[in-house]
Coordinates of C-alpha atoms and ligand atoms in Angstrom, one line a residue:
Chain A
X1217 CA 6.5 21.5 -18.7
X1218 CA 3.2 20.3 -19.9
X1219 CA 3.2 17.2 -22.2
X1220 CA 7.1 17.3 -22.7
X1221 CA 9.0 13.9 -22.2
X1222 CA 10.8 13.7 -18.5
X1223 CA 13.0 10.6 -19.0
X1224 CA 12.6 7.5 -22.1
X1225 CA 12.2 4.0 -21.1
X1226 CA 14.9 2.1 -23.3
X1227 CA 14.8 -1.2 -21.9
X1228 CA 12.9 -3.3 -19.4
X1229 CA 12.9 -6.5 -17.6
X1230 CA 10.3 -8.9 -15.0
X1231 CA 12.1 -12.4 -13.5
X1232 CA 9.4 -14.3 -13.5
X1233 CA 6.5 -13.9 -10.4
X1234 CA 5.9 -16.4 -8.3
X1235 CA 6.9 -19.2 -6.0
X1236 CA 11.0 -19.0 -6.9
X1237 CA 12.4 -21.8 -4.6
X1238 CA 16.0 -21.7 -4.3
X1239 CA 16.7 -18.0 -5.6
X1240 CA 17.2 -15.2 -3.0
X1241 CA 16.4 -11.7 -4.1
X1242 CA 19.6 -11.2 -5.9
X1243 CA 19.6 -13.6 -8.2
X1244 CA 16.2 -12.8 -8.6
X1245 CA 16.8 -9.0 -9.1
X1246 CA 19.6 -10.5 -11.9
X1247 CA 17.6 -12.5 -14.2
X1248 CA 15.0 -9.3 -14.5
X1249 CA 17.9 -7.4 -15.3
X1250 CA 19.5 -10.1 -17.9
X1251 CA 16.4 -9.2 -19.8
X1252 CA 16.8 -6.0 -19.8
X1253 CA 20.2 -6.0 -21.4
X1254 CA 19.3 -8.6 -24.1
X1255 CA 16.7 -6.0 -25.0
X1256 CA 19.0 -3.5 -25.8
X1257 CA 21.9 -4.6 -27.3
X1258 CA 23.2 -0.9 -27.9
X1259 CA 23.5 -0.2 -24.4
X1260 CA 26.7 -0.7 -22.9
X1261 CA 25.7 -1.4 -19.1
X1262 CA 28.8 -1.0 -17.5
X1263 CA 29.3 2.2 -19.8
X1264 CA 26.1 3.7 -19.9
X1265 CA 24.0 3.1 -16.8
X1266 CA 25.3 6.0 -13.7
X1267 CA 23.1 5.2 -11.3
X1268 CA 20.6 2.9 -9.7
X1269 CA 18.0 2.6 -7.5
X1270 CA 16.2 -0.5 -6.2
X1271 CA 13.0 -0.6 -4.3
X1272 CA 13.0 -2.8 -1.8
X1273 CA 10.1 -3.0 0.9
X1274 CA 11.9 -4.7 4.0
X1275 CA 15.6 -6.5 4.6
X1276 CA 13.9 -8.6 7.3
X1277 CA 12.8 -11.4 5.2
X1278 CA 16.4 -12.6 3.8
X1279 CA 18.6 -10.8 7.1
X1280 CA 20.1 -8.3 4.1
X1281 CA 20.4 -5.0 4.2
X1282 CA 22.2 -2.5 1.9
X1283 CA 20.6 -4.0 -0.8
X1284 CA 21.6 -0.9 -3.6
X1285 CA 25.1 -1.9 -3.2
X1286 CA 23.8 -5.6 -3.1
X1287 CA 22.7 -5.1 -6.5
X1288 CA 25.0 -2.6 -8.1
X1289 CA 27.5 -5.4 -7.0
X1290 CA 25.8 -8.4 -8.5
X1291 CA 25.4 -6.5 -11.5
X1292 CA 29.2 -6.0 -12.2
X1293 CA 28.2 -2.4 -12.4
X1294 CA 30.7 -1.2 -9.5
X1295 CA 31.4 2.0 -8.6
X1296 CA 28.5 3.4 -10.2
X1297 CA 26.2 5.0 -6.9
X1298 CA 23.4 2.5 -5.7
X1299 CA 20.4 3.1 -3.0
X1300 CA 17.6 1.2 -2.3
X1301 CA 14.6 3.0 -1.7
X1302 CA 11.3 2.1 0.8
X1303 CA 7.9 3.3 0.9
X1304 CA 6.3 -0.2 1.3
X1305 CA 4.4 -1.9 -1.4
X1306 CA 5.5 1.9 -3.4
X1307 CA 9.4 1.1 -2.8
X1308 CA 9.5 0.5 -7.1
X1309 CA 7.0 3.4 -7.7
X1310 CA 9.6 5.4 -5.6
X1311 CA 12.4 4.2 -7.4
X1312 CA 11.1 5.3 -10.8
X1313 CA 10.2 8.7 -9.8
X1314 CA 13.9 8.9 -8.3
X1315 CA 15.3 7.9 -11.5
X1316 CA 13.2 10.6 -13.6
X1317 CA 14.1 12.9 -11.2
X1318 CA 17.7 11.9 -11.6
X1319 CA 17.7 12.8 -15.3
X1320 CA 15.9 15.6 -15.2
X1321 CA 18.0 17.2 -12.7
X1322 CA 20.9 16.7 -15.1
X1323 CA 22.8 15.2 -13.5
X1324 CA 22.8 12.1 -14.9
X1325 CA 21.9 11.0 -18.4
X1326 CA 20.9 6.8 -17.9
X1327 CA 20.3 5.1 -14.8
X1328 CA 18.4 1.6 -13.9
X1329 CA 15.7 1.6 -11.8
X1330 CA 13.7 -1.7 -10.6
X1331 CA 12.2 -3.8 -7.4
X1332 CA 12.7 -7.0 -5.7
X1333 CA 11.0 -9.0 -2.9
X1334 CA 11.6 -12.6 -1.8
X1335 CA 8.0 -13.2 0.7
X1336 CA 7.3 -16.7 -0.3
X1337 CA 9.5 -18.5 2.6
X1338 CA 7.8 -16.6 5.3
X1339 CA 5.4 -18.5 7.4
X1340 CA 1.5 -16.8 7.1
X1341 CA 2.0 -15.6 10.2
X1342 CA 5.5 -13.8 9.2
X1343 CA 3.9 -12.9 6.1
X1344 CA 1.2 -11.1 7.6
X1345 CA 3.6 -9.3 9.8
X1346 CA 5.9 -8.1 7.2
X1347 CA 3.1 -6.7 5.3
X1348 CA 1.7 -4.7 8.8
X1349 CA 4.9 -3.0 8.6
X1350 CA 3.2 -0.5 6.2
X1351 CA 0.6 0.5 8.7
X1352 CA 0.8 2.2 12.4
X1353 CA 2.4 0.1 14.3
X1354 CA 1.4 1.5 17.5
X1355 CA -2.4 2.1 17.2
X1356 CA -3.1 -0.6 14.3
X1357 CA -0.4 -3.9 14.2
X1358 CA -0.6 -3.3 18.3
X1359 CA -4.7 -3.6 18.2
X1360 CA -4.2 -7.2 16.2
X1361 CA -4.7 -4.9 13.2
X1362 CA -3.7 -7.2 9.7
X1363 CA -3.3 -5.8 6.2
X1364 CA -6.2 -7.2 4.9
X1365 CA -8.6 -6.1 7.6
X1366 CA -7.7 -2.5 7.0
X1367 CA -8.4 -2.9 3.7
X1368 CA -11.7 -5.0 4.7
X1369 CA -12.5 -1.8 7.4
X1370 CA -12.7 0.5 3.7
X1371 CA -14.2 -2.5 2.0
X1372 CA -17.2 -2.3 4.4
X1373 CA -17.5 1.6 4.2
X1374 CA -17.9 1.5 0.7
X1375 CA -20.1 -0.9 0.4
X1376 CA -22.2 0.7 3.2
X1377 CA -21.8 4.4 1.4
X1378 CA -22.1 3.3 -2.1
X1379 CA -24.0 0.0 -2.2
X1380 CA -20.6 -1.8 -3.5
X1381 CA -21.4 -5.4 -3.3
X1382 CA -19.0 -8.7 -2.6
X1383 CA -19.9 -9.3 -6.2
X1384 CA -18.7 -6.5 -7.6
X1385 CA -14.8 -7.0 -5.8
X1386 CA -15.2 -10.6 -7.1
X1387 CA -15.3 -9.4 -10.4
X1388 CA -11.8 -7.4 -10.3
X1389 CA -10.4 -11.2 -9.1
X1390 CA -12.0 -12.9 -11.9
X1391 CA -11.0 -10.1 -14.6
X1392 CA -7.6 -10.0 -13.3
X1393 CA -7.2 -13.7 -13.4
X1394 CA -8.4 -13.8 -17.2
X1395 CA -5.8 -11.8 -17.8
X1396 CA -2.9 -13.3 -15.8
X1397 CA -4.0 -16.5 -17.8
X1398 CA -2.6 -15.3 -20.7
X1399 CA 0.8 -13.8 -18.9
X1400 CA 3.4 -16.2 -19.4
X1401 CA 5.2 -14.4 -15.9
X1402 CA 2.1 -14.6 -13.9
X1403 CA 2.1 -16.2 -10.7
X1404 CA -0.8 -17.9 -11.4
X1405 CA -2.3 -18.4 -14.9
X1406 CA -5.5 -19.2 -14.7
X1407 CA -8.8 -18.3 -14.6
X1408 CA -11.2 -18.4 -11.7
X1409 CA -15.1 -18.2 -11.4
X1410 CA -17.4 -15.6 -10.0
X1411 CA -18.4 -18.7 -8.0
X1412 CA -15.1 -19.7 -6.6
X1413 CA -14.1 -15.9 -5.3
X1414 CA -17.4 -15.8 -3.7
X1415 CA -17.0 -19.4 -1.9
X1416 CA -13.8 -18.7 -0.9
X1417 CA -12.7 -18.2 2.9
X1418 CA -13.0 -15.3 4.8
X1419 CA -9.4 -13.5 5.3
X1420 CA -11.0 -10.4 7.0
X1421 CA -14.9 -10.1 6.5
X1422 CA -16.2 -8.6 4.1
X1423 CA -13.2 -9.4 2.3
X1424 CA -12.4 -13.0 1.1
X1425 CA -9.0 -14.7 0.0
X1426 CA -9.7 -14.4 -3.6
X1427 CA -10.2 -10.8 -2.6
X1428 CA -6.5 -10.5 -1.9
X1429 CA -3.6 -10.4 -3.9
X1430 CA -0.6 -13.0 -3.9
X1431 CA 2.5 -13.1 -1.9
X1432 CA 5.1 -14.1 -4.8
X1433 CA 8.6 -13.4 -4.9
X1434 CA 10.0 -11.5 -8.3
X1435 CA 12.1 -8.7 -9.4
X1436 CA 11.7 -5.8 -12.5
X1437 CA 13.6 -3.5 -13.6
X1438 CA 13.7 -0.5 -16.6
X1439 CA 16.3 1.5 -18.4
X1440 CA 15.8 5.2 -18.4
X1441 CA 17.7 7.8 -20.0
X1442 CA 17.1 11.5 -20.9
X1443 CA 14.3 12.0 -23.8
X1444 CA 16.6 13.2 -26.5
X1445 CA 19.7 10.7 -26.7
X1446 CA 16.7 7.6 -26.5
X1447 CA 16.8 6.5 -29.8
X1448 CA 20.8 6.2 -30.0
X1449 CA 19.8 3.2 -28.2
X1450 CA 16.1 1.9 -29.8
X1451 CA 13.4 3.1 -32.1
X1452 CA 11.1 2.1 -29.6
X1453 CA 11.3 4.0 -26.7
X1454 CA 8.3 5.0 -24.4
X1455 CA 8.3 8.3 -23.2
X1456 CA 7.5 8.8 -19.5
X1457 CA 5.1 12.3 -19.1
X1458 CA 3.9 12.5 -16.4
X1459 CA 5.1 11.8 -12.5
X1460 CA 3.2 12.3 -9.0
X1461 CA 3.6 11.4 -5.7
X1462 CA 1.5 12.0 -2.5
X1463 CA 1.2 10.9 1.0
X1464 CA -1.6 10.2 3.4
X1465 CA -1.8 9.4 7.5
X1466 CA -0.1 6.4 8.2
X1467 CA -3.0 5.6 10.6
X1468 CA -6.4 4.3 8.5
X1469 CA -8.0 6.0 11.4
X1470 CA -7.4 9.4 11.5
X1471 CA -9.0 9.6 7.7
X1472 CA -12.3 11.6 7.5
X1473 CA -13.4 9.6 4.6
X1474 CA -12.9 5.8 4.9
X1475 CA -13.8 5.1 0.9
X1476 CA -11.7 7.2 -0.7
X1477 CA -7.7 6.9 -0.9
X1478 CA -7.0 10.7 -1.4
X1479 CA -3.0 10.1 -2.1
X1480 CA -4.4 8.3 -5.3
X1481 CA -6.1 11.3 -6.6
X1482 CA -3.6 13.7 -5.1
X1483 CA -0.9 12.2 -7.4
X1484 CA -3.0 11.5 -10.0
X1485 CA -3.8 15.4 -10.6
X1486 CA -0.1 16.4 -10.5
X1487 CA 1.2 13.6 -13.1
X1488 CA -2.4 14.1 -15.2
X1489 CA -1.2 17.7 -15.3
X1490 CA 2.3 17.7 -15.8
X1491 CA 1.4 15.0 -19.2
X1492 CA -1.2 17.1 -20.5
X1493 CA -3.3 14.1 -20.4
X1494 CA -6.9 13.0 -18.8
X1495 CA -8.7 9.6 -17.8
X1496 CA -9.9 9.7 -21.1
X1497 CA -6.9 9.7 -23.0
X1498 CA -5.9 6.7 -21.4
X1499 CA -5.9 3.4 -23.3
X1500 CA -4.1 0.8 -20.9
X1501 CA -3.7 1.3 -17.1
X1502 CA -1.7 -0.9 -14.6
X1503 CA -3.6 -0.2 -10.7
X1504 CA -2.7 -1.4 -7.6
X1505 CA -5.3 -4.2 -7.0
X1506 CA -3.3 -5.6 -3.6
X1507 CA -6.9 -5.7 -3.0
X1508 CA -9.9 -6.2 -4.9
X1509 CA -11.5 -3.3 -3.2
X1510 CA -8.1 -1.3 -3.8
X1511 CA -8.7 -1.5 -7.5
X1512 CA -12.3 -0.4 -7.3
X1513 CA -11.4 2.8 -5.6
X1514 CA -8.4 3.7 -7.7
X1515 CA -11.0 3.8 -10.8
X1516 CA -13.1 6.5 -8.6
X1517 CA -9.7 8.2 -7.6
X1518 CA -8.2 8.7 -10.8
X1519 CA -11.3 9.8 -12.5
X1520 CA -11.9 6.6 -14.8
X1521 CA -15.5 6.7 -13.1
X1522 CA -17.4 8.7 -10.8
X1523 CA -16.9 9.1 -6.7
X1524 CA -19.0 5.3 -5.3
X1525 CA -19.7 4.8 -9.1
X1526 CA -16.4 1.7 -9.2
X1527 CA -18.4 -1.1 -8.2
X1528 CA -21.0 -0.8 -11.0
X1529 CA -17.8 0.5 -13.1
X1530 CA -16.4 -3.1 -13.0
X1531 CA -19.5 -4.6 -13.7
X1532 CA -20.1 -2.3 -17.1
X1533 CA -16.8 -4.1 -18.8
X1534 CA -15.0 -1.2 -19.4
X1535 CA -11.7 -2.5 -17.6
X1536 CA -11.7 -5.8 -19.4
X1537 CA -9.2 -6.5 -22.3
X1538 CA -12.2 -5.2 -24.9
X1539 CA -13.6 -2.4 -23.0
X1540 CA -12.9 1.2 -23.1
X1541 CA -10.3 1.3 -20.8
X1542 CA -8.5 -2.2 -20.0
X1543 CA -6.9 -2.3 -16.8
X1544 CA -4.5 -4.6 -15.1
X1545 CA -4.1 -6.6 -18.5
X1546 CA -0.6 -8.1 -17.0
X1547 CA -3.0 -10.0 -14.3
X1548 CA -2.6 -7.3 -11.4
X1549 CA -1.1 -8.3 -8.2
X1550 CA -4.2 -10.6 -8.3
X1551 CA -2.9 -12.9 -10.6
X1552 CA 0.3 -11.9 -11.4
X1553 CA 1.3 -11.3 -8.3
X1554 CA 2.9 -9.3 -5.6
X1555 CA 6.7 -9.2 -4.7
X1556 CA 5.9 -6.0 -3.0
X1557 CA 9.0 -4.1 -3.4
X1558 CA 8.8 -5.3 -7.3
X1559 CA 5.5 -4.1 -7.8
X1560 CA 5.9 -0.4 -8.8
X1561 CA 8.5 -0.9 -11.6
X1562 CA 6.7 -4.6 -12.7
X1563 CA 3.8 -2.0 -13.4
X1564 CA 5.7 0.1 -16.1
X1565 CA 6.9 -3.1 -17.7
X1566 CA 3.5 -3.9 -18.7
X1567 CA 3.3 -0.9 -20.0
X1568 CA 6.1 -0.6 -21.4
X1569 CA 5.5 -3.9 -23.6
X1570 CA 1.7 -2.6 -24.0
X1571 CA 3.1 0.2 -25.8
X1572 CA 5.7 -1.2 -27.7
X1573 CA 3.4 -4.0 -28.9
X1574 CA 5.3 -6.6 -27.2
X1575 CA 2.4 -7.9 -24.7
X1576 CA 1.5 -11.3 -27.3
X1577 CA -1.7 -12.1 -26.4
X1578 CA -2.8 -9.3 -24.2
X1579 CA -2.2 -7.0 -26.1
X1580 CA -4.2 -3.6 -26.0
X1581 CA -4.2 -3.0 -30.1
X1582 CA -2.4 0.4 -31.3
X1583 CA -2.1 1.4 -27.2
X1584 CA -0.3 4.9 -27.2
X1585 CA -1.1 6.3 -23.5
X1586 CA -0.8 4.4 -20.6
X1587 CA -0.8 4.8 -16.8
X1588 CA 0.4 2.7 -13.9
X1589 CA -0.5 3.7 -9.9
X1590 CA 1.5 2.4 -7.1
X1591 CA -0.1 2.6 -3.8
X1592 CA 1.8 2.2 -0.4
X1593 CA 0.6 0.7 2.6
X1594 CA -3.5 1.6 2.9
X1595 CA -2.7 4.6 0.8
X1596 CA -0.4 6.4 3.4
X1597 CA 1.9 6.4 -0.5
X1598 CA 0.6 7.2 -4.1
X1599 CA 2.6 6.9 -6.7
X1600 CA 1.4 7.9 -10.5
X1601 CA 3.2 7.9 -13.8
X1602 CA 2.1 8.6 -17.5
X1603 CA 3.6 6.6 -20.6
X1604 CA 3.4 8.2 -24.4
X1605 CA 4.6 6.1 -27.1
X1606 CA 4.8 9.0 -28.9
X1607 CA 6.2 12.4 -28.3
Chain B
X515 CA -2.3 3.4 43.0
X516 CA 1.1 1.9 42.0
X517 CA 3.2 5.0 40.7
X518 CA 3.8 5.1 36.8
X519 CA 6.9 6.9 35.4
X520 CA 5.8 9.0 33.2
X521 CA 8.4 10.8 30.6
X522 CA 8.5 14.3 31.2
X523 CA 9.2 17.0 29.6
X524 CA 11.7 19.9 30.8
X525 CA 9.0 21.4 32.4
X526 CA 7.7 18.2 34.5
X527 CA 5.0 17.8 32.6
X528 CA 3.7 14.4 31.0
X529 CA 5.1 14.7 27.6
X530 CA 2.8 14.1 24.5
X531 CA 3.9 10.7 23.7
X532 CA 2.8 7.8 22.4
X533 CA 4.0 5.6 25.6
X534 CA 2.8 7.6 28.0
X535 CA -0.4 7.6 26.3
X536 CA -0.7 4.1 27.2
X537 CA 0.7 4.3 30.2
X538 CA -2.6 5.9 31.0
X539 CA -4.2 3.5 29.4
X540 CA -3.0 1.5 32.3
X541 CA -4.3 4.1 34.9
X542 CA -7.9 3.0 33.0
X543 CA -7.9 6.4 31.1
X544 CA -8.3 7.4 27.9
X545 CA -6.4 10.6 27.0
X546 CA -5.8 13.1 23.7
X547 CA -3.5 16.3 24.5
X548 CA -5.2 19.4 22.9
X549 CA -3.1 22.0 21.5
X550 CA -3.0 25.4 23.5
X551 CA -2.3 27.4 20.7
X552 CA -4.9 26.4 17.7
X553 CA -6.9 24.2 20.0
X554 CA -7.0 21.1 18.1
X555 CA -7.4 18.1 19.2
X556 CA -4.7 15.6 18.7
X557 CA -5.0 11.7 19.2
X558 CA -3.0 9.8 20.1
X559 CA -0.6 12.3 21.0
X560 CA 2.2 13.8 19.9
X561 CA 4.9 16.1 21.0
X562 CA 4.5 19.2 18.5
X563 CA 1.0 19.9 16.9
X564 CA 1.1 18.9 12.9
X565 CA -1.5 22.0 12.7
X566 CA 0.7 24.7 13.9
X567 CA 3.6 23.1 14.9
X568 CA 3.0 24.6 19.1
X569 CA 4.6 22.2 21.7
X570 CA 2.4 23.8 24.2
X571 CA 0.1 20.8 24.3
X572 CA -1.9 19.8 27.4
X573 CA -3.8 16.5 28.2
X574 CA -7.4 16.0 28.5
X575 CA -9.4 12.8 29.3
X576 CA -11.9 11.5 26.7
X577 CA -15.4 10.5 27.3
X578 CA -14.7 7.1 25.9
X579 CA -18.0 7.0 24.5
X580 CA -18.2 6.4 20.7
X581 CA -19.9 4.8 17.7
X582 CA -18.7 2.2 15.4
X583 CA -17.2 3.2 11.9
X584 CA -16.4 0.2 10.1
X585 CA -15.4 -3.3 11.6
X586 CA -13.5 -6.4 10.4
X587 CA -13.7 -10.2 11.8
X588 CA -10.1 -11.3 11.4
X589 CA -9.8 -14.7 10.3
X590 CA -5.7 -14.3 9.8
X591 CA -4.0 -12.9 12.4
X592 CA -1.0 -11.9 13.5
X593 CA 1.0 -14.6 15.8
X594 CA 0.1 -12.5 18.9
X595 CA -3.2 -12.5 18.4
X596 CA -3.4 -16.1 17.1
X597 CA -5.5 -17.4 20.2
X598 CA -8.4 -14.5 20.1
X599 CA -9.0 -15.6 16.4
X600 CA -11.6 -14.5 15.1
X601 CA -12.0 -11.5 16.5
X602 CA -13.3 -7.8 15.6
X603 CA -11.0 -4.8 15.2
X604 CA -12.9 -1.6 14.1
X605 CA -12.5 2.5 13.7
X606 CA -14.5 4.3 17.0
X607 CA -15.5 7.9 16.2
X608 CA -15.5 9.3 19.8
X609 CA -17.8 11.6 20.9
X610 CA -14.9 14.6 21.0
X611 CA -14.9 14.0 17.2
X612 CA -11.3 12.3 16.8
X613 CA -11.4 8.4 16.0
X614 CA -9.6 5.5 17.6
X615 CA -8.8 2.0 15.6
X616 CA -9.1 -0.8 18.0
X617 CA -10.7 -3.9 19.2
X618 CA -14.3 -4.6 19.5
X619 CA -15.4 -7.3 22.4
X620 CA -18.8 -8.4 22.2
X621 CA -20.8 -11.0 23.6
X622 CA -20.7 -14.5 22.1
X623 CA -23.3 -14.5 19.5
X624 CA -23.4 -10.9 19.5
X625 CA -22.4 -9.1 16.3
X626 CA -21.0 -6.1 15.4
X627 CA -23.0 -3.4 13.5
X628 CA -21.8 -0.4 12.1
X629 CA -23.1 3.0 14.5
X630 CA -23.7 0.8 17.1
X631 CA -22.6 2.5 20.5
X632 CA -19.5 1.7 22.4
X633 CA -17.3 2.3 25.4
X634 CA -13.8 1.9 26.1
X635 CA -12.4 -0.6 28.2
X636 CA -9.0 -1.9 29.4
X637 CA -6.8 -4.4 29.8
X638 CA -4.2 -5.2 31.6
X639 CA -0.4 -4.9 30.5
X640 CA 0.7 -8.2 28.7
X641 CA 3.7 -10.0 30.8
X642 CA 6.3 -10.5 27.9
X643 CA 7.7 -8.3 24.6
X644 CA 8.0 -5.2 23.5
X645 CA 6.1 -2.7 24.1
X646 CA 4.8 -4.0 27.6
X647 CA 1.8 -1.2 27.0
X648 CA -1.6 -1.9 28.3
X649 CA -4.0 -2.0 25.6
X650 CA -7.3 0.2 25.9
X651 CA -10.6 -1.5 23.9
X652 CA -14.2 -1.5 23.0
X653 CA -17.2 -3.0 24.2
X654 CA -21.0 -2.1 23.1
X655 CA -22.4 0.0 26.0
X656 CA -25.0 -1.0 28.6
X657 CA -23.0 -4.2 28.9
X658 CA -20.5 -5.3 31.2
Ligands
LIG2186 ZN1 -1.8 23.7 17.1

C-alpha cells in the first residue's frame, strides 16, 4: 500500500489553547468542533459523520467519565457510536490512527476524530500528579518520581553522551515561542530570549521551566473520510499516507539506552514506509516538544539529523520557519500549549492548515508533505502520521 | 522478626509480585525473581516472564550495590514528597546488570555525580495511604 491515500482530512478545528476559565471540556471540545463544520459547509454532520472518537488523557480532573458519549451527545450527533480513547499525552494521536483505521477497514466511510483536556484548575501539585499517571506508578510516582524529572534523567544522559548543552534545549523554547507569537490560538504569544530560558527556575535540574511545556486547556478535532469520495466535500483535502504506532516500557528504567526514545523511530519507520516518503521529503513537521529535550531527540529519532547530532541540529537553523525543515511552526506545546489529550489531533491541524495554505503568517510557502509525532508518557507511546497535499 | 504475609502462589511459594516485592523491601532486602526457564532476570518482578512467557520464576536477593545512571534534583514535587523538596531521584544500574529508579540520599553539601557508587537502603513503611509499602533507596557507599 505504499504511497496510496488511507483516509482524507476534509475539515478541521482547535478551540482556542490556553487558560479557558469557565468552560469545561465539553464546551470546549464544541467550539473546536463549530469550526470544523463552518469549514465544510457540504458536510452534513448529523448525516455524514458514523463514528467518533475522542482522546482524552484522564476523567479525574472534571469527575467525568464516558466522555465519547459525552461528546457524541453534545454534538447532537446521537446514536452514531462514540469512544474515547487513552494513551496519555498520545490519547489524540490514538484517536486518529483509530479513525484511519476505521475507514480503511470499510466499515465506515466519515468519522470525527479529536482531543480535549481541561488541566488549568488543578493545583501544581494536582497537576503534576495527573501528568505522573503516564509513568510507573509503582517504581517511579512511588520514588517521588515527577514528569519533568524523567524527562530531566534523559536530559542529563544526553547531554553527558552527546555534549547536548542547556543552550541548545533553550533554543527549541525560544524557536517555539517565535512561532507561537504569530499563532493567534497559542497559549502564549510571545517571544522569549535565550536569556530568559536560561535564567529561569529549576523544575527538575538540568531541566528548567522554560524547558517545559504548558498546562493549557483546549480541544481539536478533524474530519476524515475515505480518499475517493473527499472532494464531494472540498477541493482541498489533505491526504493522510502514512500511520505508525509503537510502544516502549512504561518504566524509564528498564531502557538500555536513556537518550534515545526508540517508540519514536519504531513508528516513524512503519508510517515513513507505508507513505513512500523520507525525512527529506518533509517540508513542515509538528513534534512533541512536552519538553525541550523531547524535541531534540525526536529530530535524531525520525532521521531529520544524525543519532546525538539534535542539539547542534537546533543550533544550525534548520527547524526555524526559514530553514530546511521547519518544525513546530504552530508554537509546539511550548508555546502553544498542551491540553494533553488535545495534543495529537491539534498536531494535524497545523498541518492540515500548513498544507492547505491557511497558516497566515506562519505559513511554510508551497508545503506539500508534512509530518506530526505524538509521544505518550516518556515514550512508553509513539504515534506518527504523514500528510500529502497531493495524491 | 514480625511475620509478613506474603501472597502465595498455589504452590506456597512467594508469588512474583510487585507487593510482595516490597514487602521484602521491608524485611531490608532487595529481591529480582529469575526465570527458571530462559534465565533472565526480571526486576521488579512479575508473575509470567515477558521473555518466554514461563511462570516458573524463583526469587533471588540482589547485591544492592550499583552505579549511578542519570539523576534529577526535584524542585516540584509531588504533594507526598513536598517536605523532602529538593531532593534527588536517579536510575541505579545494579551490579546483576538490571536497573532500579529511585531516590538518591546524600550528605548535605554532598552532590550527586553520575557513576558514582551506591548502595541500597531502607525505609520504613509510611503510617497512612495506599500502598502502605516500605520504600527501598540509595545512598553513596562507604557512608552511613
Ligand atoms: Zn523466561
Amino acid at each position: 500500500m505504499s504511497g496510496r491515500a488511507l483516509a482524507a482530512i476534509i475539515s478541521a478545528g482547535l478551540s482556542k489553547f490556553g487558560k479557558l476559565e469557565g468552560l469545561s471540556s465539553r464546551e470546549i471540545f464544541l467550539s473546536a468542533a463549530k469550526e470544523a463544520f463552518d469549514r465544510c459547509p457540504n458536510l452534513n454532520p448529523k448525516k455524514d459523520i458514523k463514528s467518533l472518537f475522542i482522546g482524552q488523557m484522564s476523567e479525574s480532573s472534571e469527575h467525568q467519565g464516558h466522555t465519547g458519549a459525552l461528546i457524541a451527545d453534545w454534538l447532537g450527533l446521537n446514536p452514531i457510536p462514540s469512544v474515547r480513547l487513552e494513551s496519555a499525552c498520545a490519547s489524540s494521536g490514538a484517536a486518529l490512527r483509530a479513525g484511519v483505521q476505521a475507514i480503511m477497514s470499510g466499515l465506515v466511510e466519515t468519522v470525527m476524530v479529536g482531543g480535549v483536556e481541561k488541566m488549568t484548575h488543578l493545583s501544581t501539585f494536582d497537576a503534576t500528579e495527573y501528568l505522573a499517571l503516564s509513568s510507573d506508578n509503582f517504581l517511579e510516582q512511588w520514588h517521588g518520581f515527577t514528569f519533568p524529572a524523567l524527562f530531566a534523567l534523559i536530559a542529563r544522559a544526553h547531554m553527558l553522551k552527546y555534549k547536548t548543552r542547556e543552550e541548545q534545549l533553550a533554543a527549541v523554547a525560544v524557536k517555539n515561542h517565535k512561532n507561537g507569537s504569530k499563532n493567534p490560538k497559542a497559549h502564549i504569544q510571545k517571544e522569549i530570549t535565550i536569556e530568559q530560558a536560561l535564567n529561569s527556575r529549576i523544575i527538575a535540574s538540568p531541566l528548567r521551566l522554560f524547558d517545559c511545556s504548558l498546562i493549557s486547556d483546549g480541544a481539536s478535532c478533524l474530519i476524515l473520510t475515505k480518499p475517493e469520495v473527499a472532494k464531494r466535500y472540498t477541493d482541498e483535502p489533505v491526504y493522510i499516507v502514512g500511520t505508525g504506532q509503537a510502544s516502549d516500557t512504561i518504566g524509564l528504567y528498564e531502557r538500555d539506552d536513556l537518550t534515545s526514545l526508540n517508540s519514536i523511530a519504531m513508528a516513524a519507520r512503519e508510517a515513513y514506509r507505508m507513505a513512500d516518503v523520507g525525512p527529506d521529503d518533509l517540508d513542515v513537521a509538528e513534534v512533541h516538544d512536552c519538553f525541550t529535550i523531547a524535541e531534540i531527540i525526536s529530530y535524531e529519532m525520525l532521521g531529520l539529523c544524525g543519532k546525538g547530532e539534535g542539539g547542534t541540529f537546533i543550533e544550525s537553523g534548520q527547524t526555524e520557519m526559514d530553514g530546511k525543515i521547519p518544525v513546530n511552526t504552530s508554537g509546539g506545546l511550548k508555546s502553544k500549549g498542551h491540553p494533553v489529550g488535545a495534543t495529537g489531533t491539534a498536531q494535524a491541524y497545523e498541518i492540515y492548515l500548513q498544507l492547505t495554505g491557511q497558516a497566515g503568517k506562519r505559513q511554510v510557502e508551497g508545503a506539500e508533505i508534512g509530518l506530526t509525532q505524538n509521544l505518550g508518557g516518556h515514550g512508553s507511546t509513539s504515534i506518527v502520521h504523514i500528510f500529502k497535499r497531493n495524491i | 522478626m514480625e511475620e509478613i504475609a506474603f501472597r502465595r502462589d498455589e504452590r506456597k511459594e512467594i508469588y512474583p509480585t510487585i507487593e510482595n516485592f516490597y514487602k521484602f523491601c521491608g524485611m531490608g532486602k532487595l529481591m529480582a525473581v529469575r526465570c527458571s526457564r530462559c534465565g533472565r532476570l526480571v526486576l521488579p518482578p512479575r508473575p509470567m516472564c515477558p521473555e518466554c512467557y514461563s511462570t516458573d520464576l524463583g526469587w533471588i536477593q540482589l547485591s544492592g550495590r550499583g552505579r549511578l545512571e542519570t539523576y534529577s534534583e526535584v524542585y516540584v514535587p509531588p504533594k507526598n514528597f513536598a517536605s523532602k523538596s529538593p531532593y534527588i531521584i536517579g536510575i541505579v544500574r545494579l551490579a546483576e546488570g538490571v536497573a532500579l529508579p529511585g531516590q538518591i540520599i546524600v550528605d548535605r553539601g554532598e552532590k550527586a555525580e553520575v557513576g558514582m557508587e551506591l548502595r541500597v537502603d531502607f525505609e520504613s513503611a509510611p503510617a497512612e495511604g495506599w500502598p502502605q509499602w516500605p520504600r527501598y533507596f540509595f545512598r553513596p557507599v562507604d557512608r552511613k
